[in-house]
Structure formats: C-alpha cells, structure tokens
Amino acid sequence: MKPFNWNGLPISRIAMGCEPLGGTDWGVIDLSLVRRAVAAALDVGVTVFDTADVYGLGRSEEELSAALGVRRKDAFIITKFGVRWENESAGGRARTFKDSSPSYLAKALEGSLKRLRIDAIPLYLVHWPDQATPIDDTLAALEDARQSGKILNFGLSNFDANTVSAASSRNISALEGPYSLLRQDGAETAFKAAREAGLACVAYGPLAQGLLTGKYAKSSRFESNDRRNRLAQFDPGQWEANARILARLEDVARKREKKIAEVAVRWVLDSGLIDIAVVGAKSPEQMIENAGVLNWTLTDEEVADLSQSLGS
C-alpha cells in the first residue's frame, strides 16, 4: 500500500457507515440510538467512520461530530464531496447534482471541516464522477488542500478502473466503491486496479443494504422513505438468485457458528481486494454485532465456495 497518513490512529478493518445519522432514506430512524452506536463502535475497537456531506444535507457530519464528542481525536473519519445540493423543493427533497470543480471543492471542504469540528479530514473522497470537471483539475485542488493541511489523504469513490489507474500517479491514497457477494458490477475491476496501484480499498454495501443479513424475504416490502423500496436486489424477481447466495452463506454460518451477516462481511474482507468494509448501524446492538466480523477469518476454501455463488 502507498504511504498513507493514518495520523497515528489504529485503523479497524470495518467502518461504521454513518448515512443513517442524516436521518433520511433508511426508513424510520431513532437518531438517539444511532448516536449511541457511534460510541459503541469506539468501545468495540471500530475507529473508522464513513460519511459524506450530502447525507442528510450536512446533518450526518454534524451528528457524527456531536456523537464522537471529545473522542473525535480517536476516530479516522472518511467524508466525501462532489454531490452539490440546492434548497429543498416543494416536494421536500433537495435538488442534487454532481460538482467536483475546484471552486466548489473549496466551499465543500470548509463546510465539512466546520460541521465535523476537526482541523483536518483524515480521508477526503470525490463522491461520484463529475463529467463537467476534468478529474485532473479536481485532483490538483485536492493536492493543494493536502499541502495546506486541511486534509491528510484524498481519493475517489465510485470511479472506474481506467480513471483509478490514470489517477494513481496523482497522490490519491484510496478508492471506495460497492462490493458484496451480491454486487460486483465494475467495482471488482476498479478495486483490482486500485490494489495494483497500492491504494487503500474501502468497500461499502458489503451486506447489500441489509439483504445479506438474512432478515428479508421475497415478500418483504419497504416504505417510501426507505431507499430499499426502489433497489433492484429487493425486487421479487431477483429472489431466486438471492436465495442461492443466502443458502451458501447460511451453510458456512452454521458450520462456523457465525451469523449470516458476519460471513457476508468476512467474505468481502477475505477477498484479497478490500482493506476496510463499511457497515451501517442503527443501534448500539447492531454495531456490536458488526464487530463480530473481526478477529477471525474464512478459509480459502470457504471464500472460493462463496465466490461460486456469484456466477450461479
């Protein structure tokens, strides 16, 4: 891995996904429980927290800072910019659009520093590709921010392999993207490019938005305020394929006396591509369960057996 400024912090292999702290898109959320999950994360050795300025239109960053309190110095915070928003419309949702221009970067960075109440962001990511802004312009502005001490490391999120390879000579330190037994898309190719370039690899969605916990079925339905009501993997037509993957997970989980979710996240960590897996939590209990993926590994045979379900 390329030199990475961890700022002296021990880095956990799982991160707490902090989008629920934004209070939207995940159904009914009790923010008091999510705040307590942040403290529980630190208590069980999770030191990495993943957020973005657009989550809750800044609220996730503010809530994360408040929940960490004086323990902010013990946390390695990942946040992102590049999805710009305008005032909420009459329908209650803000209009969002991609903008990773240097001018917006400067504004977004100051906003995140203020909301997080920190002097420097440990890892600052370009959230999504912005077709209107040359990536070299964005990377040059990020390097300026690093040189000024406002960020310690920077990288890309949701970018393809070609961009990752081209950008790897520009001091980027990390790639974040989706990766799970259910979802590969182009992410696997991008992570392989990142691994070859020596970048830190961070995977979000290792539980496929909860599907790989085993808690849901073909008949499961979600309210309009829960994004899972529009995600393809929860469509009833996908459940034949889902069932095959869940059956393999259940078989390994039973033999290893682990939970299905633990095995699913462990597969991501043991795939050879991923350094940190981002797992969301709505309560302290969920966060403690998430930490159950630490301190054990799957065998090579188990990883290979689970991987076979991708093409079945």
Backbone as numpy.savetxt, mean C-alpha at the origin, in Angstrom:
# Nx Ny Nz CAx CAy CAz Cx Cy Cz
19.78 -4.25 -2.68 18.93 -3.04 -2.68 19.81 -1.80 -2.68
19.38 -0.77 -3.41 20.12 0.48 -3.44 20.17 1.10 -2.04
21.16 1.95 -1.79 21.18 2.64 -0.49 19.85 3.33 -0.22
19.31 3.08 0.95 17.99 3.58 1.29 18.08 4.24 2.65
17.56 5.43 2.77 17.65 6.17 4.03 16.49 5.78 4.94
16.74 4.81 5.81 15.72 4.38 6.77 15.68 5.30 7.99
16.62 6.25 8.07 16.69 7.20 9.18 16.85 6.50 10.53
17.55 5.38 10.51 17.82 4.66 11.75 16.68 3.84 12.29
15.58 3.73 11.55 14.41 3.01 12.04 14.46 1.53 11.66
14.00 0.65 12.56 13.80 -0.74 12.16 12.59 -0.81 11.24
12.70 -1.51 10.13 11.63 -1.54 9.15 10.93 -2.90 9.18
9.63 -2.88 9.39 8.84 -4.11 9.43 8.49 -4.54 8.01
8.28 -5.83 7.84 7.95 -6.35 6.50 6.48 -6.18 6.16
5.68 -5.79 7.11 4.31 -5.38 6.78 4.13 -3.93 7.20
3.27 -3.25 6.46 2.93 -1.87 6.75 1.44 -1.80 7.03
1.06 -0.86 7.85 -0.37 -0.61 8.05 -0.86 0.31 6.95
-1.85 -0.15 6.19 -2.49 0.68 5.18 -3.45 1.64 5.83
-3.25 2.93 5.62 -3.98 3.94 6.39 -5.09 4.64 5.61
-5.48 4.09 4.48 -6.59 4.71 3.76 -7.88 4.77 4.59
-8.20 3.75 5.41 -9.41 3.86 6.23 -9.43 5.08 7.15
-8.26 5.61 7.50 -8.23 6.82 8.33 -8.81 8.02 7.59
-8.93 7.92 6.26 -9.57 8.98 5.50 -11.07 9.00 5.66
-11.64 7.89 6.18 -13.06 7.84 6.49 -13.99 7.58 5.33
-13.45 7.28 4.15 -14.32 7.07 2.99 -13.94 5.80 2.24
-14.89 5.32 1.44 -14.69 4.25 0.45 -14.52 2.85 1.00
-14.63 2.67 2.31 -14.50 1.33 2.87 -15.68 0.99 3.77
-16.87 1.51 3.43 -18.05 1.22 4.22 -18.04 1.99 5.53
-18.76 1.47 6.49 -18.85 2.12 7.80 -17.52 1.96 8.54
-16.94 3.08 8.95 -15.65 3.07 9.63 -15.76 3.77 10.97
-15.32 3.11 12.02 -15.23 3.73 13.34 -13.81 4.25 13.48
-13.64 5.56 13.27 -12.30 6.13 13.27 -11.58 5.95 14.60
-12.33 5.89 15.69 -11.68 5.69 16.99 -10.97 4.34 17.03
-11.57 3.33 16.39 -10.93 2.01 16.35 -9.72 2.01 15.43
-9.82 2.73 14.30 -8.68 2.77 13.38 -7.51 3.50 14.03
-7.81 4.56 14.78 -6.74 5.27 15.50 -6.04 4.33 16.47
-6.83 3.53 17.17 -6.23 2.58 18.13 -5.44 1.50 17.40
-5.82 1.20 16.15 -5.06 0.22 15.37 -3.66 0.73 15.07
-3.50 2.04 14.93 -2.18 2.62 14.70 -1.27 2.35 15.89
-1.78 2.60 17.09 -0.99 2.32 18.29 -0.70 0.83 18.43
-1.70 0.00 18.10 -1.51 -1.45 18.18 -0.43 -1.90 17.20
-0.38 -1.26 16.04 0.64 -1.61 15.05 2.04 -1.42 15.63
2.28 -0.26 16.22 3.59 0.00 16.82 3.88 -0.99 17.95
2.84 -1.31 18.72 3.04 -2.22 19.86 3.47 -3.62 19.43
3.02 -4.04 18.23 3.38 -5.40 17.77 4.54 -5.38 16.78
5.22 -4.25 16.68 6.44 -4.18 15.88 6.28 -3.73 14.45
5.09 -3.23 14.10 4.88 -2.68 12.75 5.29 -1.21 12.78
6.28 -0.86 11.98 6.82 0.50 12.02 6.54 1.29 10.75
5.97 0.64 9.72 5.73 1.30 8.44 4.25 1.60 8.28
3.94 2.84 7.87 2.56 3.27 7.70 2.41 3.90 6.32
1.44 3.40 5.56 1.28 3.81 4.17 0.01 4.63 4.00
0.16 5.84 3.46 -0.99 6.72 3.25 -0.80 7.48 1.95
-1.66 8.46 1.70 -1.55 9.34 0.53 -2.32 10.60 0.83
-1.91 11.69 0.19 -2.60 12.95 0.48 -4.05 12.93 0.06
-4.40 12.15 -0.98 -5.76 12.16 -1.49 -6.71 11.30 -0.65
-6.19 10.44 0.23 -7.07 9.61 1.04 -7.85 10.50 2.02
-9.14 10.57 1.80 -9.95 11.45 2.63 -9.64 12.92 2.39
-9.01 13.23 1.25 -8.64 14.61 0.90 -7.81 15.25 2.02
-6.79 14.55 2.43 -5.89 15.04 3.48 -6.17 14.49 4.86
-7.35 13.95 5.06 -7.73 13.53 6.42 -6.91 12.35 6.92
-6.59 11.40 6.03 -5.81 10.25 6.47 -4.47 10.67 7.04
-3.79 11.60 6.38 -2.50 12.06 6.89 -2.68 12.74 8.24
-3.70 13.57 8.38 -3.94 14.27 9.66 -4.24 13.27 10.77
-5.10 12.30 10.47 -5.48 11.30 11.48 -4.28 10.42 11.85
-3.47 10.08 10.87 -2.30 9.26 11.16 -1.35 10.01 12.09
-1.12 11.27 11.81 -0.24 12.07 12.67 -0.78 12.13 14.09
-2.09 12.37 14.22 -2.69 12.46 15.55 -2.61 11.12 16.28
-2.86 10.03 15.55 -2.84 8.71 16.18 -1.43 8.30 16.61
-0.44 8.69 15.82 0.95 8.38 16.20 1.41 9.24 17.36
0.95 10.49 17.41 1.34 11.38 18.49 2.85 11.53 18.58
3.38 11.44 19.78 4.82 11.60 19.97 5.60 10.42 19.41
4.88 9.35 19.04 5.56 8.17 18.48 5.82 8.33 16.98
5.54 9.51 16.44 5.84 9.74 15.02 7.29 9.45 14.70
8.17 9.71 15.65 9.61 9.47 15.43 9.92 7.98 15.31
9.02 7.14 15.76 9.23 5.69 15.67 8.64 5.10 14.39
8.02 5.94 13.56 7.29 5.44 12.39 7.99 5.82 11.09
7.99 4.87 10.15 8.47 5.14 8.79 7.22 5.36 7.94
6.97 6.59 7.56 5.73 6.95 6.87 5.97 7.01 5.36
5.11 6.31 4.64 5.06 6.41 3.18 3.83 7.24 2.82
4.01 8.30 2.07 2.84 9.00 1.56 3.07 9.31 0.09
1.99 9.71 -0.59 2.02 9.86 -2.04 1.37 11.17 -2.44
1.73 11.63 -3.65 1.11 12.82 -4.22 0.89 12.54 -5.71
0.17 13.44 -6.36 -0.01 13.30 -7.80 -1.45 13.10 -8.21
-2.36 12.93 -7.23 -3.78 12.94 -7.51 -4.33 14.22 -6.89
-4.60 15.16 -7.74 -5.06 16.48 -7.29 -6.57 16.49 -7.16
-7.08 17.25 -6.24 -8.54 17.31 -6.08 -9.02 18.75 -6.00
-10.26 18.92 -6.39 -10.92 20.22 -6.29 -12.07 20.10 -5.30
-12.67 21.23 -4.98 -13.73 21.26 -3.98 -14.81 20.23 -4.29
-15.40 19.70 -3.25 -16.44 18.70 -3.43 -17.58 19.25 -4.27
-18.10 18.40 -5.15 -19.23 18.79 -5.99 -20.52 18.64 -5.22
-21.61 18.98 -5.87 -22.93 18.87 -5.22 -23.23 17.43 -4.85
-22.61 16.48 -5.56 -22.86 15.07 -5.26 -22.07 14.56 -4.07
-21.25 15.39 -3.48 -20.53 15.00 -2.28 -19.15 14.43 -2.52
-18.73 14.28 -3.78 -17.41 13.76 -4.07 -16.57 14.83 -4.76
-15.30 14.85 -4.45 -14.40 15.81 -5.08 -14.06 15.35 -6.49
-13.72 16.29 -7.34 -13.22 15.96 -8.66 -11.72 15.76 -8.54
-11.23 14.62 -9.00 -9.80 14.33 -8.89 -9.20 14.16 -10.29
-7.93 14.49 -10.40 -7.23 14.31 -11.67 -5.74 14.21 -11.39
-5.01 13.59 -12.32 -3.58 13.36 -12.13 -2.81 14.66 -12.36
-1.87 14.95 -11.49 -1.01 16.12 -11.64 0.28 15.89 -10.84
1.34 15.55 -11.53 2.64 15.39 -10.86 3.63 16.43 -11.35
3.11 17.58 -11.77 3.97 18.67 -12.21 4.81 19.19 -11.06
6.00 19.72 -11.35 6.84 20.26 -10.28 6.14 21.33 -9.44
5.32 22.16 -10.07 4.64 23.21 -9.31 3.64 22.62 -8.33
2.89 21.59 -8.77 1.93 20.99 -7.84 2.65 20.15 -6.80
3.76 19.52 -7.19 4.54 18.75 -6.23 4.94 19.61 -5.05
5.42 20.81 -5.32 5.86 21.70 -4.24 4.72 22.00 -3.28
3.53 22.24 -3.84 2.36 22.53 -3.01 1.92 21.30 -2.22
1.88 20.16 -2.91 1.45 18.92 -2.26 2.40 18.51 -1.14
3.69 18.66 -1.37 4.68 18.29 -0.37 4.52 19.12 0.90
4.36 20.42 0.75 4.17 21.27 1.92 2.90 20.89 2.67
1.85 20.55 1.92 0.61 20.14 2.56 0.76 18.87 3.37
1.47 17.88 2.80 1.67 16.62 3.52 2.54 16.80 4.75
3.61 17.58 4.63 4.47 17.84 5.79 3.67 18.49 6.92
2.81 19.42 6.56 2.00 20.11 7.58 1.02 19.16 8.23
0.33 18.37 7.42 -0.68 17.46 7.97 -0.05 16.36 8.81
1.09 15.85 8.37 1.77 14.77 9.10 2.57 15.29 10.29
2.83 16.58 10.30 3.59 17.23 11.38 4.97 16.58 11.55
5.67 16.45 10.42 7.03 15.95 10.43 7.90 16.89 9.59
9.21 16.81 9.80 10.14 17.69 9.08 10.53 17.13 7.72
10.49 15.79 7.60 10.87 15.15 6.35 10.05 13.87 6.17
9.61 13.63 4.96 8.83 12.43 4.66 9.80 11.28 4.35
9.70 10.17 5.07 10.64 9.05 4.85 10.62 8.50 3.42
9.42 8.31 2.86 9.31 7.83 1.49 8.13 8.51 0.81
8.44 9.26 -0.25 7.44 10.05 -0.97 7.30 9.48 -2.37
6.08 9.07 -2.74 5.85 8.39 -4.00 4.97 9.19 -4.94
5.25 9.09 -6.24 4.33 9.59 -7.26 3.20 8.57 -7.36
1.98 8.98 -7.02 0.89 8.04 -6.82 0.50 7.29 -8.09
0.33 8.03 -9.19 -0.08 7.45 -10.47 0.63 8.18 -11.60
0.81 7.54 -12.75 1.38 8.24 -13.90 0.50 9.43 -14.32
1.15 10.50 -14.68 0.49 11.71 -15.18 0.96 11.92 -16.61
0.08 11.65 -17.57 0.48 11.71 -18.97 0.81 13.12 -19.43
0.40 14.13 -18.68 0.64 15.52 -19.08 1.99 16.05 -18.61
2.66 15.29 -17.74 3.94 15.76 -17.17 5.04 14.76 -17.47
6.11 15.17 -18.13 7.24 14.24 -18.34 7.78 13.74 -17.00
7.96 12.43 -16.89 8.40 11.85 -15.63 9.75 12.41 -15.20
10.61 12.75 -16.16 11.91 13.31 -15.81 11.78 14.63 -15.07
10.77 15.43 -15.43 10.54 16.70 -14.72 10.14 16.44 -13.27
9.27 15.44 -13.08 8.83 15.10 -11.73 10.00 14.58 -10.90
10.79 13.70 -11.47 11.92 13.13 -10.74 12.96 14.17 -10.38
13.18 15.13 -11.28 14.13 16.20 -10.97 13.64 17.04 -9.79
12.34 17.30 -9.75 11.77 18.07 -8.64 11.84 17.29 -7.34
11.63 15.98 -7.42 11.74 15.14 -6.22 13.18 15.10 -5.71
14.14 15.04 -6.62 15.54 15.06 -6.19 15.87 16.39 -5.52
15.33 17.48 -6.03 15.54 18.79 -5.38 14.97 18.77 -3.96
13.79 18.16 -3.80 13.16 18.08 -2.47 14.00 17.22 -1.54
14.59 16.15 -2.09 15.45 15.30 -1.26 16.71 16.06 -0.84
17.28 16.78 -1.77 18.48 17.55 -1.46 18.19 18.63 -0.41
16.97 19.14 -0.41 16.60 20.18 0.56 16.27 19.60 1.93
16.17 18.26 2.02 15.89 17.61 3.30 14.42 17.43 3.62
13.53 17.74 2.66 12.10 17.61 2.95 11.59 16.18 2.74
12.31 15.39 1.97 12.02 13.97 1.84 13.33 13.21 1.98
13.23 11.98 2.48 14.44 11.15 2.63 14.64 10.23 1.43
13.53 9.74 0.87 13.57 8.85 -0.28 12.35 9.15 -1.15
12.46 8.83 -2.44 11.29 8.99 -3.30 11.22 7.84 -4.29
10.03 7.65 -4.85 9.84 6.54 -5.78 8.54 6.66 -6.52
8.10 5.55 -7.09 6.93 5.50 -7.96 5.90 4.53 -7.42
4.64 4.78 -7.75 3.54 3.90 -7.39 2.68 3.69 -8.63
2.37 2.44 -8.94 1.48 2.11 -10.06 2.07 2.45 -11.43
3.38 2.37 -11.57 4.04 2.62 -12.84 4.45 1.29 -13.48
4.61 1.30 -14.82 4.94 0.07 -15.53 6.45 -0.19 -15.52
6.80 -1.38 -16.00 8.18 -1.83 -15.95 9.12 -0.94 -16.75
8.68 -0.48 -17.92 9.54 0.35 -18.75 9.90 1.65 -18.05
8.91 2.27 -17.41 9.16 3.53 -16.71 10.07 3.29 -15.51
9.83 2.20 -14.80 10.65 1.88 -13.64 12.11 1.70 -14.05
12.33 0.94 -15.10 13.69 0.70 -15.56 14.37 2.00 -15.98
13.62 2.84 -16.71 14.20 4.10 -17.19 14.49 5.05 -16.03
13.62 5.01 -15.01 13.76 5.94 -13.88 14.77 5.47 -12.84
15.20 4.22 -12.94 16.04 3.66 -11.88 17.40 4.34 -11.77
17.80 5.07 -12.81 19.07 5.80 -12.76 18.91 7.20 -12.19
17.68 7.53 -11.77 17.39 8.89 -11.33 17.19 8.98 -9.81
17.86 8.14 -9.06 17.83 8.16 -7.59 16.51 7.73 -6.97
15.62 7.09 -7.75 14.42 6.57 -7.09 14.83 5.39 -6.21
14.10 5.22 -5.13 14.45 4.21 -4.14 13.45 3.07 -4.04
12.23 3.27 -4.56 11.19 2.28 -4.30 10.12 2.28 -5.37
9.43 1.15 -5.46 8.24 1.00 -6.29 7.14 0.41 -5.43
5.95 0.97 -5.53 4.78 0.39 -4.88 3.76 0.03 -5.95
3.07 -1.09 -5.74 2.06 -1.50 -6.70 1.21 -2.62 -6.13
0.16 -3.03 -6.87 -0.72 -4.11 -6.40 -0.08 -5.47 -6.62
-0.23 -6.35 -5.64 0.33 -7.70 -5.80 -0.35 -8.64 -4.83
-0.94 -9.70 -5.37 -1.59 -10.70 -4.53 -1.75 -11.97 -5.35
-2.20 -13.03 -4.69 -2.50 -14.26 -5.41 -3.62 -14.07 -6.42
-4.43 -13.05 -6.21 -5.56 -12.81 -7.10 -5.22 -11.83 -8.21
-4.30 -10.91 -7.95 -4.04 -9.84 -8.91 -2.55 -9.73 -9.22
-2.23 -9.90 -10.49 -0.87 -9.72 -10.96 -0.82 -8.57 -11.97
-1.65 -8.66 -13.02 -1.66 -7.66 -14.09 -0.22 -7.43 -14.57
0.17 -6.18 -14.73 1.54 -5.88 -15.12 2.44 -5.64 -13.93
1.88 -5.77 -12.72 2.65 -5.45 -11.52 3.84 -6.38 -11.33
3.67 -7.65 -11.66 4.77 -8.59 -11.47 5.97 -8.21 -12.33
5.69 -7.82 -13.58 6.77 -7.40 -14.48 7.44 -6.14 -13.95
6.63 -5.20 -13.44 7.18 -3.96 -12.89 8.04 -4.24 -11.67
7.58 -5.14 -10.80 8.36 -5.47 -9.60 9.66 -6.19 -9.97
9.63 -7.01 -11.00 10.86 -7.67 -11.43 11.87 -6.64 -11.92
11.37 -5.63 -12.66 12.26 -4.56 -13.11 12.82 -3.78 -11.93
11.97 -3.54 -10.93 12.41 -2.82 -9.73 13.43 -3.63 -8.96
13.20 -4.93 -8.87 14.14 -5.81 -8.16 15.50 -5.82 -8.86
15.48 -5.88 -10.19 16.73 -5.87 -10.95 17.49 -4.56 -10.76
16.73 -3.48 -10.55 17.36 -2.17 -10.35 17.75 -1.92 -8.90
17.43 -2.87 -8.02 17.81 -2.74 -6.62 16.91 -1.83 -5.82
15.66 -1.66 -6.27 14.73 -0.79 -5.55 14.00 -1.57 -4.46
13.56 -0.86 -3.42 12.67 -1.46 -2.43 11.31 -1.66 -3.08
10.68 -2.81 -2.84 9.41 -3.16 -3.46 8.31 -3.26 -2.40
7.28 -2.46 -2.57 6.17 -2.39 -1.61 4.88 -2.80 -2.32
4.20 -3.80 -1.79 2.97 -4.30 -2.42 1.76 -3.89 -1.60
0.78 -3.30 -2.28 -0.50 -3.07 -1.61 -1.53 -4.08 -2.12
-2.61 -4.24 -1.37 -3.65 -5.18 -1.76 -3.28 -6.64 -1.68
-2.41 -7.08 -0.75 -2.05 -8.50 -0.70 -3.22 -9.41 -0.36
-4.28 -8.82 0.21 -5.48 -9.60 0.52 -6.61 -9.33 -0.47
-6.27 -8.66 -1.58 -7.26 -8.37 -2.63 -8.50 -7.70 -2.03
-8.24 -6.64 -1.25 -9.31 -5.86 -0.63 -10.22 -6.72 0.25
-9.62 -7.70 0.90 -10.35 -8.52 1.86 -10.83 -9.85 1.33
-10.82 -10.02 0.00 -11.35 -11.27 -0.55 -10.55 -12.47 -0.08
-9.23 -12.31 0.04 -8.38 -13.45 0.42 -8.31 -13.68 1.93
-9.20 -13.05 2.67 -9.33 -13.40 4.09 -10.22 -14.62 4.28
-11.01 -14.94 3.25 -11.96 -16.04 3.36 -13.27 -15.64 4.01
-13.45 -14.35 4.28 -14.67 -13.90 4.98 -15.84 -13.67 4.03
-15.57 -13.61 2.74 -16.63 -13.26 1.80 -16.95 -14.43 0.87
-18.14 -14.37 0.28 -18.61 -15.43 -0.60 -19.26 -14.81 -1.83
-19.69 -15.67 -2.74 -20.33 -15.22 -3.97 -21.54 -14.35 -3.68
-22.21 -14.61 -2.58 -23.43 -13.87 -2.23 -23.16 -12.55 -1.50
-21.90 -12.27 -1.18 -21.57 -11.06 -0.43 -21.90 -9.81 -1.24
-22.47 -8.82 -0.58 -22.80 -7.55 -1.21 -22.28 -6.42 -0.35
-21.98 -5.29 -0.98 -21.41 -4.15 -0.26 -22.22 -2.89 -0.54
-22.25 -2.01 0.44 -23.00 -0.76 0.30 -22.32 0.16 -0.72
-23.05 1.17 -1.15 -22.54 2.08 -2.17 -21.33 2.88 -1.68
-21.16 3.00 -0.35 -20.02 3.74 0.20 -18.80 2.84 0.41
-18.84 1.62 -0.14 -17.74 0.67 -0.04 -17.29 0.33 -1.46
-16.03 0.66 -1.78 -15.54 0.47 -3.15 -15.64 -0.96 -3.63
-15.74 -1.91 -2.70 -15.79 -3.30 -3.12 -17.06 -3.63 -3.90
-18.05 -2.74 -3.84 -19.27 -2.99 -4.62 -19.04 -2.77 -6.11
-17.87 -2.23 -6.48 -17.58 -2.01 -7.89 -16.25 -2.65 -8.33
-15.64 -3.44 -7.46 -14.39 -4.11 -7.83 -14.67 -5.44 -8.52
-13.92 -5.69 -9.58 -14.19 -6.85 -10.43 -14.09 -8.17 -9.69
-13.16 -8.29 -8.73 -12.97 -9.59 -8.09 -14.16 -10.02 -7.23
-15.03 -9.06 -6.87 -16.21 -9.42 -6.08 -17.44 -9.67 -6.95
-17.29 -9.56 -8.26 -18.40 -9.87 -9.16 -18.72 -11.37 -9.06
-20.00 -11.73 -8.96 -20.36 -13.15 -8.83 -19.74 -14.03 -9.91
-19.51 -13.47 -11.10 -18.93 -14.25 -12.18 -17.49 -14.65 -11.96
-16.83 -14.03 -10.98 -15.42 -14.33 -10.70 -15.24 -15.41 -9.65
-16.34 -15.87 -9.08 -16.19 -16.70 -7.89 -15.73 -18.13 -8.14
-15.86 -18.61 -9.35 -15.30 -19.94 -9.63 -13.79 -19.90 -9.51
-13.18 -18.86 -10.10 -11.73 -18.71 -9.99 -11.32 -18.37 -8.56
-12.08 -17.50 -7.90 -11.79 -17.15 -6.51 -11.78 -18.39 -5.62
-12.76 -19.26 -5.83 -12.90 -20.44 -4.98 -11.69 -21.35 -5.09
-11.10 -21.45 -6.29 -9.92 -22.30 -6.45 -8.75 -21.77 -5.63
-8.55 -20.46 -5.69 -7.46 -19.86 -4.92 -7.70 -20.01 -3.43
-8.93 -19.75 -2.99 -9.26 -19.84 -1.57 -9.10 -21.28 -1.07
-9.42 -22.26 -1.91 -9.28 -23.66 -1.50 -7.81 -24.00 -1.27
-6.93 -23.53 -2.13 -5.50 -23.78 -1.94 -4.99 -23.09 -0.67
-5.44 -21.85 -0.46 -5.05 -21.14 0.76 -5.52 -21.88 2.01
-6.76 -22.34 1.96 -7.32 -23.04 3.12 -6.55 -24.32 3.41
-6.12 -25.01 2.36 -5.37 -26.26 2.55 -4.05 -25.99 3.25
-3.31 -24.97 2.79 -2.04 -24.62 3.42 -2.26 -24.11 4.84
-3.29 -23.27 5.01 -3.57 -22.70 6.33 -3.88 -23.80 7.35
-4.63 -24.80 6.91 -4.98 -25.89 7.83 -3.73 -26.67 8.24
-2.88 -26.97 7.27 -1.67 -27.74 7.57 -0.70 -26.97 8.45
-0.63 -25.66 8.25 0.31 -24.84 9.02 -0.30 -24.25 10.28
-1.59 -24.50 10.50 -2.32 -23.95 11.64 -2.24 -22.42 11.65
-2.49 -21.86 10.47 -2.52 -20.41 10.30 -3.87 -20.00 9.73
-4.12 -18.71 9.71 -5.33 -18.20 9.09 -5.09 -18.02 7.60
-6.18 -18.08 6.83 -6.08 -17.94 5.38 -5.40 -16.63 5.02
-5.79 -15.55 5.70 -5.21 -14.24 5.40 -3.71 -14.23 5.65
-3.27 -14.89 6.70 -1.84 -14.94 7.00 -1.08 -15.62 5.87
-1.63 -16.70 5.36 -0.97 -17.43 4.28 -0.92 -16.58 3.02
-2.02 -15.86 2.73 -2.07 -15.03 1.53 -1.02 -13.92 1.56
-0.88 -13.27 2.70 0.12 -12.21 2.83 1.52 -12.81 2.84
1.65 -13.95 3.49 2.97 -14.59 3.55 3.45 -14.98 2.16
2.52 -15.42 1.29 2.90 -15.76 -0.08 3.50 -14.54 -0.79
2.90 -13.38 -0.58 3.42 -12.15 -1.19 4.84 -11.88 -0.68
5.04 -12.00 0.62 6.35 -11.72 1.20 7.39 -12.75 0.80
6.96 -13.98 0.55 7.90 -15.05 0.21 8.03 -15.26 -1.29
7.42 -14.38 -2.08 7.45 -14.53 -3.54 8.82 -14.23 -4.12
9.68 -13.55 -3.34 10.99 -13.17 -3.85 11.02 -11.81 -4.50
9.84 -11.16 -4.59 9.77 -9.85 -5.24 9.51 -8.70 -4.28
8.92 -9.00 -3.13 8.36 -7.95 -2.28 9.10 -7.83 -0.96
9.41 -6.58 -0.60 10.05 -6.30 0.69 9.03 -6.01 1.78
7.98 -5.25 1.43 6.98 -4.83 2.42 5.59 -5.02 1.82
4.69 -5.62 2.58 3.30 -5.77 2.17 2.43 -4.84 3.00
1.58 -4.08 2.33 0.70 -3.12 2.98 -0.65 -3.77 3.25
-1.03 -3.85 4.52 -2.28 -4.51 4.91 -3.11 -3.52 5.73
-4.35 -3.30 5.31 -5.22 -2.36 6.02 -5.77 -2.96 7.30
-6.24 -2.08 8.17 -6.84 -2.52 9.43 -7.85 -1.49 9.89
-9.02 -1.96 10.33 -10.06 -1.07 10.84 -10.17 -1.12 12.36
-9.37 -1.99 12.99 -9.44 -2.13 14.45 -8.11 -2.64 14.97
-7.85 -2.47 16.27 -6.62 -3.02 16.85 -6.53 -4.53 16.67
-7.67 -5.22 16.80 -7.68 -6.66 16.68 -7.22 -7.09 15.28
-7.70 -6.38 14.25 -7.27 -6.71 12.89 -5.77 -6.47 12.72
-5.27 -5.40 13.33 -3.85 -5.10 13.19 -3.00 -6.17 13.86
-3.44 -6.62 15.03 -2.71 -7.68 15.73 -2.73 -8.96 14.91
-3.89 -9.25 14.29 -3.97 -10.43 13.41 -3.01 -10.29 12.23
-2.95 -9.09 11.67 -2.05 -8.87 10.53 -0.60 -9.17 10.90
-0.23 -8.83 12.12 1.15 -9.06 12.56 1.47 -10.54 12.68
0.44 -11.38 12.61 0.66 -12.82 12.66 1.41 -13.37 11.46
1.59 -12.54 10.43 2.34 -13.01 9.26 3.85 -12.95 9.49
4.26 -12.29 10.54 5.68 -12.13 10.81 6.24 -13.36 11.54
7.54 -13.49 11.47 8.29 -14.51 12.24 8.03 -15.95 11.81
7.56 -16.15 10.58 7.48 -17.48 10.01 7.46 -17.33 8.49
7.72 -18.40 7.78 7.73 -18.35 6.32 7.07 -19.58 5.73
6.64 -19.48 4.49 6.17 -20.63 3.73 7.38 -21.38 3.18
7.22 -22.66 2.95 8.27 -23.42 2.30 8.25 -23.10 0.80
9.35 -23.40 0.12 9.40 -23.20 -1.32 8.30 -24.00 -2.02
8.03 -25.19 -1.51 6.99 -26.03 -2.09 5.61 -25.39 -1.92
5.36 -24.80 -0.76 4.06 -24.16 -0.53 3.90 -22.92 -1.42
4.97 -22.15 -1.56 4.91 -20.98 -2.45 4.60 -21.41 -3.87
5.27 -22.46 -4.34 5.04 -22.95 -5.70 3.64 -23.50 -5.87
3.14 -24.20 -4.87 1.79 -24.78 -4.96 0.75 -23.67 -5.03
0.90 -22.65 -4.21 -0.04 -21.54 -4.25 0.06 -20.78 -5.57
1.26 -20.64 -6.09 1.47 -19.92 -7.34 0.76 -20.60 -8.50
0.61 -21.91 -8.42 -0.08 -22.64 -9.49 -1.53 -22.21 -9.64
-2.12 -21.72 -8.57 -3.52 -21.30 -8.63 -3.72 -20.07 -9.50
-2.62 -19.35 -9.80 -2.73 -18.15 -10.62 -3.13 -18.50 -12.06
-2.70 -19.65 -12.51 -3.03 -20.01 -13.88 -4.14 -21.04 -14.00
-4.75 -21.37 -12.88 -5.78 -22.43 -12.91 -7.14 -21.85 -13.22
